[in-house]
XYZ file of C-alpha atoms in Angstrom:
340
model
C 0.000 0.000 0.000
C 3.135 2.397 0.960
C 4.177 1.800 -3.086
C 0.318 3.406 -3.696
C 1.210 5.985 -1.712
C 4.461 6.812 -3.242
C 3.230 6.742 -6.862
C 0.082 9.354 -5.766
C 3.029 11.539 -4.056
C 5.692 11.334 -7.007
C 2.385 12.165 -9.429
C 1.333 14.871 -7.739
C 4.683 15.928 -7.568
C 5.114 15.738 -10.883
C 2.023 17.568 -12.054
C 2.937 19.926 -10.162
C 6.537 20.977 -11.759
C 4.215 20.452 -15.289
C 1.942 22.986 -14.587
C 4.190 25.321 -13.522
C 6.320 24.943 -16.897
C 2.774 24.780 -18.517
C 2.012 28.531 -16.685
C 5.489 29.859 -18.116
C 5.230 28.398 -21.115
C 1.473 30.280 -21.873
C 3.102 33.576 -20.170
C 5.034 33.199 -23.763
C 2.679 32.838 -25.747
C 1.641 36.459 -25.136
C 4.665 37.612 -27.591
C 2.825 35.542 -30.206
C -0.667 35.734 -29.397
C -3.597 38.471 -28.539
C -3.863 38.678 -24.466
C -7.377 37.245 -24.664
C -6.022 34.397 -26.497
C -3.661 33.678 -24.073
C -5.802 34.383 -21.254
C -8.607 31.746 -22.622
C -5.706 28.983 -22.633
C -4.938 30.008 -18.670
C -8.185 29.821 -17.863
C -8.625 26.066 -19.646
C -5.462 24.937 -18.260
C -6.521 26.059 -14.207
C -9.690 24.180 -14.829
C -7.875 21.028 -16.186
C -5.375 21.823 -12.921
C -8.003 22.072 -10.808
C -9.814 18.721 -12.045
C -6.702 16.749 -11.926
C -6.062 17.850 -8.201
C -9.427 17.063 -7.340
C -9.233 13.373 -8.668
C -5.478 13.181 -7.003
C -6.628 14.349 -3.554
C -9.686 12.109 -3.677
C -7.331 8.765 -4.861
C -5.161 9.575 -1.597
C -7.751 9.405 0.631
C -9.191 6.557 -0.763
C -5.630 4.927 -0.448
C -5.509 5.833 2.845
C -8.910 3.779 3.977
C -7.704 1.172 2.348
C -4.245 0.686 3.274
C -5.056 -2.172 5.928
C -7.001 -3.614 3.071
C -4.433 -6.212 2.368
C -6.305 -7.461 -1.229
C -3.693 -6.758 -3.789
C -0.151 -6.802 -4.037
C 1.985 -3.664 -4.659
C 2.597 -4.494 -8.062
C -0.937 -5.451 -9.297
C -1.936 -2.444 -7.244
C 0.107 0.001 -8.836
C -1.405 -1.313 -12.379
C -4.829 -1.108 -10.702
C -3.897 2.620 -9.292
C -2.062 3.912 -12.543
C -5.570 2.878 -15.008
C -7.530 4.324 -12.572
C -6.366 7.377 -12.092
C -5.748 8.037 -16.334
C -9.435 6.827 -16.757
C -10.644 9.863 -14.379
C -8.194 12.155 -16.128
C -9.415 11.098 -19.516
C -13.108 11.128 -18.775
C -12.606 14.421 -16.929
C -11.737 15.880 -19.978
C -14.311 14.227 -22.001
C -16.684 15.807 -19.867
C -15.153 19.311 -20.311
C -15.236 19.063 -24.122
C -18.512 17.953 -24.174
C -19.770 20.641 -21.914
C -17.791 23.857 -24.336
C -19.663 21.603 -27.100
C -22.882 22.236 -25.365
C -21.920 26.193 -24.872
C -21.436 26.228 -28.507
C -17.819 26.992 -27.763
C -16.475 24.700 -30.224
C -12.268 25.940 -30.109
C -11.971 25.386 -26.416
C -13.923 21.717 -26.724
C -11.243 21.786 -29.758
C -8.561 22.756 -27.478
C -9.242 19.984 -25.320
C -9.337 17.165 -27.595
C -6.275 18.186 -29.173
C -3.891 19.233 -26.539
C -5.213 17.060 -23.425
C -6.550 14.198 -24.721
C -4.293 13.903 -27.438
C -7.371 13.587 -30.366
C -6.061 15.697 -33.651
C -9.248 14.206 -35.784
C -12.103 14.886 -33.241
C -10.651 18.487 -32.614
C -10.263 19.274 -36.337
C -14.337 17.559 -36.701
C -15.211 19.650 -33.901
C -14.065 22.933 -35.450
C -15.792 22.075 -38.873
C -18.854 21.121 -36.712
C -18.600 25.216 -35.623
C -18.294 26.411 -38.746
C -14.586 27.218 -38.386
C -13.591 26.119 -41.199
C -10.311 27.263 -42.131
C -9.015 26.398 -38.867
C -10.117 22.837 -39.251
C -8.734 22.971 -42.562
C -5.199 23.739 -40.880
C -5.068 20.935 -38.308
C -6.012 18.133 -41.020
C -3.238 19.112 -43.276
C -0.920 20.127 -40.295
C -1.686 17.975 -37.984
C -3.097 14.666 -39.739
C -1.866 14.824 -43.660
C -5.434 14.731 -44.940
C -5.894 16.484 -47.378
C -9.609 15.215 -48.476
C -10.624 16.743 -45.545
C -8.937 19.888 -45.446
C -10.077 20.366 -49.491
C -13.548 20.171 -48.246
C -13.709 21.994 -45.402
C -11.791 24.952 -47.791
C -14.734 24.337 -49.858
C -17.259 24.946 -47.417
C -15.509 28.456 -46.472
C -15.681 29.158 -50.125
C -11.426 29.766 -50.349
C -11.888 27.673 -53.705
C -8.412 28.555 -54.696
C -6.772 26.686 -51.843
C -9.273 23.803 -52.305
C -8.465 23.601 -56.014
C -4.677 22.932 -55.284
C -5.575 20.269 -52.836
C -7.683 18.619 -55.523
C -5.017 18.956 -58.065
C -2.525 17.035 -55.788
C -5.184 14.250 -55.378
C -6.038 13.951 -59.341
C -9.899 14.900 -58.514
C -10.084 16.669 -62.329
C -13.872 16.629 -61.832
C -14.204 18.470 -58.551
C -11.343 21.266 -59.770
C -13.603 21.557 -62.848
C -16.883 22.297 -60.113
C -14.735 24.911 -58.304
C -13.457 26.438 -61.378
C -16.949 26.557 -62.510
C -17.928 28.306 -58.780
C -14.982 30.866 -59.733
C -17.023 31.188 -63.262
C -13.729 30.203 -64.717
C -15.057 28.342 -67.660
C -11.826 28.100 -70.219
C -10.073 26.169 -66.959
C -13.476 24.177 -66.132
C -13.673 23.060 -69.109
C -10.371 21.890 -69.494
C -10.557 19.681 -66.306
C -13.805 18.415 -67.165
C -12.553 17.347 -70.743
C -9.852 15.702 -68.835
C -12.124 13.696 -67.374
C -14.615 13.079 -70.051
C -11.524 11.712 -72.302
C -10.407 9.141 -69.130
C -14.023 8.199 -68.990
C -14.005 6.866 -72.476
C -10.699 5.601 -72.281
C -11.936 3.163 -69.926
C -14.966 2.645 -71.999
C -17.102 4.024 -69.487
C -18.901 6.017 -72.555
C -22.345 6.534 -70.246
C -20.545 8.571 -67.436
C -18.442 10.575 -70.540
C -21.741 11.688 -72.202
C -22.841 13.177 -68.305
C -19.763 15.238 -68.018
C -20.751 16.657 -71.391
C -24.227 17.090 -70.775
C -24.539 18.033 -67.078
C -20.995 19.746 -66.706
C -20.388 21.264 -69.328
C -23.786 21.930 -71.372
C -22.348 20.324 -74.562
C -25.762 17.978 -75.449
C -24.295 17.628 -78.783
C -21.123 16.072 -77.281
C -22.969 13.550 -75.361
C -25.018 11.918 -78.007
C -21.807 11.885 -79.926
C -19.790 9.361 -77.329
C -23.454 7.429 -76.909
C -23.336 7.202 -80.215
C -19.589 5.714 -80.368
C -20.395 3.482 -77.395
C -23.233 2.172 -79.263
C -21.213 1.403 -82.636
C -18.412 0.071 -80.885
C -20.262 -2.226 -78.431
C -18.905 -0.345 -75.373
C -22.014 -1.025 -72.987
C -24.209 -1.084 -75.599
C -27.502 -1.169 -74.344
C -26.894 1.596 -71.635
C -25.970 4.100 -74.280
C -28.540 3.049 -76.872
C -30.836 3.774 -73.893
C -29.375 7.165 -72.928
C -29.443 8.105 -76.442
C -32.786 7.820 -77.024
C -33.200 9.101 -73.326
C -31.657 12.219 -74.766
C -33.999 13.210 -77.605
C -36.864 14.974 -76.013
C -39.110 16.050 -79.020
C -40.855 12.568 -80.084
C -40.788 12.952 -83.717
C -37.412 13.535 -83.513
C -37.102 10.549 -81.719
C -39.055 8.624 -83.593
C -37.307 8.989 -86.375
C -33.708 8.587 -84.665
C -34.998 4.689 -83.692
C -35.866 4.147 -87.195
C -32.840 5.536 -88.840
C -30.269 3.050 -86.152
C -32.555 0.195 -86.840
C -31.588 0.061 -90.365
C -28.328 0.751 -89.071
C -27.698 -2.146 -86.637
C -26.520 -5.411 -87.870
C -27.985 -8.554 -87.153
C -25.581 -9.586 -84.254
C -27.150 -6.450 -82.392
C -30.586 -6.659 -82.977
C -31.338 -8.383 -79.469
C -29.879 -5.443 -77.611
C -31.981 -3.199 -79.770
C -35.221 -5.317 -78.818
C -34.469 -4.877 -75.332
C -34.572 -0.824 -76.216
C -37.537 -0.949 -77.916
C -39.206 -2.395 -74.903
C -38.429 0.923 -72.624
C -39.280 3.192 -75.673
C -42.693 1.818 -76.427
C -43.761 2.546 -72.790
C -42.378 6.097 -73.098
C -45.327 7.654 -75.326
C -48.435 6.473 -77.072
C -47.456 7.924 -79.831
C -43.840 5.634 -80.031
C -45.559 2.480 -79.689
C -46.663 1.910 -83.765
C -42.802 2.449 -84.808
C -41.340 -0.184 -81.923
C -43.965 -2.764 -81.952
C -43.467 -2.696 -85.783
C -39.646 -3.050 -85.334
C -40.186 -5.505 -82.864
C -42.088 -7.672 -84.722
C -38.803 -7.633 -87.714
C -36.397 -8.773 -85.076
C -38.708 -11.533 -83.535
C -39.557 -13.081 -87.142
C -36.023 -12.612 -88.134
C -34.615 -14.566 -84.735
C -37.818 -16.686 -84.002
C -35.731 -19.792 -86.155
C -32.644 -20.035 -83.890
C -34.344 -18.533 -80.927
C -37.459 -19.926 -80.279
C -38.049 -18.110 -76.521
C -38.198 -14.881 -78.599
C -41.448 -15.264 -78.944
C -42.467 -14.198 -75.373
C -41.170 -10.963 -76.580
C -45.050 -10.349 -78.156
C -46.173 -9.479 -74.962
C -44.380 -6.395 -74.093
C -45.667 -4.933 -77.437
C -49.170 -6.239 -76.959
C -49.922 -5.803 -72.912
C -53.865 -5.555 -73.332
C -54.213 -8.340 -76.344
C -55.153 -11.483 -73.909
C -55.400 -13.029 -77.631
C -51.678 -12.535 -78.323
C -51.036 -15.121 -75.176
C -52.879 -17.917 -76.805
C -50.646 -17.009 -80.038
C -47.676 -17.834 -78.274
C -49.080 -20.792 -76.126
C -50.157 -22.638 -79.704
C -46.785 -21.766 -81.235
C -44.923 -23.282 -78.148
C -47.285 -26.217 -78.687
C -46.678 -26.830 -82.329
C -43.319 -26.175 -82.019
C -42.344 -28.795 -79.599
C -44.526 -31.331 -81.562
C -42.795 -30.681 -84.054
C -39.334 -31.716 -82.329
C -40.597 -34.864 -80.973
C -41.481 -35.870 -84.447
């Protein structure tokens, strides 16, 4: 128990030469900082002191009750003494954080994370939680290398310039393009989200290419034009026939750009282009003459080698309850005329 006692003793001892290097050391800062800067760190510091002396002076006494106790050794006690004691510390200042977060005073709750319980990321989270944002910015580039984090919370003070390099170093060309774009910068938006456009259909991704053109930059023209590609060179096919047609908002227009591929699209294709023709038939009333009728071509033309194409009548016939018995009968006469 007398090894207890020590270790509370050489603590408090200890503490106590800290916080008097601690005072000198924030009597210094005043050559750096404002006065009320400095005295707002005192004040944190006394209350921290004043905690820490509290929890000290109660362990001793409690030591003190117990020291006939005779229940642990010295050594498992010490352990026992040393986790305690930190615990209280570290909850202590939990508390304290919590309660500035409470007040709304989010750079003393940062203050405490950061400096007493060692916590870089929840005091950087807590100053973009208060809106500080360039501050937060600092301590995760400073303090934690991020600089994902630090780009957005630049963003969210609106100093686009500093978020822009930070973007640059990570190779996000879309998100320099949006901040260009915030900046009205167009020539250098445009640029970066041409960048990306080009590695989009690099990669064949022709779908997400067309969006940069059409939603970032405004250039419909330029869209239809990489569907288009996608769709000729079987790069996801289906997904940019779709968003092609998706694309072409007047209905004659449109009805005339489904006829015009058809007698484009070779024979090898023509399933994928069935499959369209189901999603543009429900579009409009007035699109469901021209599919059904091209519909009907590709079914006769694959109905030989593909006999399950015939289900396909339904989707272009969805109140004909005749049309069903069509297909039943032809299933029928077809597999009779396999067993024969």
């Amino acid at each position: 128990m007398m090894n207890k006692q020590k270790f509370i003793d050489k603590f408090l001892i200890a503490f106590m030469i800290l916080a008097v290097f601690k005072i000198i050391g924030i009597a210094a800062q005043l050559f750096h900082e404002s006065f009320w800067s400095m005295v707002g760190t005192l004040v944190i510091f006394l209350v921290i002191a004043f905690i820490i002396m509290i929890v000290i002076t109660a362990l001793k006494d409690k030591e003190q009750n117990q020291q006939n106790s005779g229940r642990r050794g010295s050594g498992g006690g010490n352990f026992y003494l040393e986790t305690s004691l930190f615990d209280r510390i570290r909850n202590k200042y939990e508390e304290l954080a919590e309660k500035y977060i409470a007040e709304k005073d989010y750079k003393k709750a940062a203050k405490v994370y950061m400096n007493l319980l060692q916590d870089n990321f929840r005091g950087a989270k807590t100053l973009e939680n208060g809106g500080f944002y360039n501050e937060a910015a600092a301590v995760y580039l400073k303090k934690l290398n991020n600089k994902s984090e630090a780009a957005s919370c630049y963003e969210k003070a609106k100093q686009y310039k500093k978020a822009i390099d930070l973007y640059k170093e990570m190779q996000q060309k879309e998100k320099v393009g949006d901040l260009y774009k915030e900046l009205n910068d167009l020539k250098n938006a445009h640029s970066y989200y041409q960048m990306v456009a080009d590695d989009y259909t690099a990669n064949s991704q022709m779908v997400k290419a067309s969006l940069i053109y059409s939603k970032k930059m405004e250039l419909p023209e330029e869209a239809q034009k990489v569907l288009l590609k996608g769709w000729n060179e079987d790069k996801d096919a289906f997904n940019c026939l779709n968003n092609y047609f998706a694309n072409v908002y007047d209905i004659k227009k449109l009805e005339t750009e489904i006829q015009n591929l058809y007698q484009k699209t070779p024979s090898y294709k023509k399933m994928i282009y069935l499959e369209a023709m189901k999603h543009e038939f429900k579009k409009d009333t007035k699109l469901q003459d021209v599919t059904r009728t091209i519909a009907y071509e590709i079914i006769a033309e694959k109905v030989g080698t593909r006999s399950e194409i015939i289900n396909e009548l339904k989707y272009f016939n969805p109140d004909d309850s005749v049309i069903l018995k069509d297909i039943s009968r032809f299933k029928t006469g077809r597999n009779k005329m396999l067993r024969n």
